[in-house]
Amino acid sequence: MSADETSTEGFTFRPAEEMDGREGIVAIGRVGGWEVRAWWPPGEHGGPRDLHIVPAEDAQPRDLGRGITTGTLRSIPLARLAVKVRELGPSPYEPTWDADDPEMKPRPEDDRYLLGGALDVITEHVNADPNPGRRGRPDIFHVAVAHAYAGYAETGYPNPVQMLAEATGVGRRTASNWVVQARAAGMLTQATERQPGGALSDKAISLMEQMIKPKEGN
């Protein structure tokens, strides 16, 4: 990827090594009077690992008078930036599960079922079967939804359903239904009343451990 090769929401993306010698991708953009730089290490598909917000060189005092507000933070399109970073790659976490082959396993060295992998699983199943109807979707799909949703909630995003929707390219209602179904399937614990969230259930964790376990004889 060359510098300024692509942009999203007014942000441009550059190899991090051009900026500070690190691996990964940096998104650079402007929100009001502030310059925003977000860094994703290789293979990270959730929120950025680093987020720097500093006054823009040409910012006016009136643009900075209130400091970095919650409105400033909400104006940073993190979900859409994460989607673009995922598209740009390269990532060591290529899709590792095949909807038609339940024997395929994530690599054992993937010691956690990364968000990027969960989003890949969701996308693969939706593309292969957009409307499953009464037959529903398999456990692997519900585990992926639960993992992605719980990950967004744990990271502190105020609307993890919207994050899930934007990251997978579906409407918010569809993403919300997925989360409801994941809870009904026993993959996601109940959240605190009137608060988004919930964690992976023991059932989901057990299934994930089985999925990353190397095949016998390997």
PDB file of N, CA and C in Angstrom, residues 18 33 65 92 121 158:
ATOM      1  N   GLU A  18       6.284   4.178   7.545  1.00  0.00           N
ATOM      2  CA  GLU A  18       6.615   5.480   6.980  1.00  0.00           C
ATOM      3  C   GLU A  18       6.475   6.582   8.033  1.00  0.00           C
ATOM      4  N   GLY A  33     -11.032  20.897  14.762  1.00  0.00           N
ATOM      5  CA  GLY A  33      -9.701  21.493  14.839  1.00  0.00           C
ATOM      6  C   GLY A  33      -8.624  20.513  15.241  1.00  0.00           C
ATOM      7  N   GLY A  65     -11.132  25.508  22.026  1.00  0.00           N
ATOM      8  CA  GLY A  65     -11.443  26.086  23.332  1.00  0.00           C
ATOM      9  C   GLY A  65     -12.014  25.103  24.341  1.00  0.00           C
ATOM     10  N   PRO A  92      -2.183 -11.622   8.854  1.00  0.00           N
ATOM     11  CA  PRO A  92      -1.845 -13.029   9.059  1.00  0.00           C
ATOM     12  C   PRO A  92      -3.045 -13.854   9.457  1.00  0.00           C
ATOM     13  N   VAL A 121     -15.821 -15.048   9.616  1.00  0.00           N
ATOM     14  CA  VAL A 121     -16.784 -16.136   9.725  1.00  0.00           C
ATOM     15  C   VAL A 121     -18.200 -15.624   9.452  1.00  0.00           C
ATOM     16  N   PRO A 158     -19.793   2.512  22.894  1.00  0.00           N
ATOM     17  CA  PRO A 158     -21.117   2.673  23.489  1.00  0.00           C
ATOM     18  C   PRO A 158     -22.224   1.950  22.727  1.00  0.00           C
TER      19      PRO A 158
END
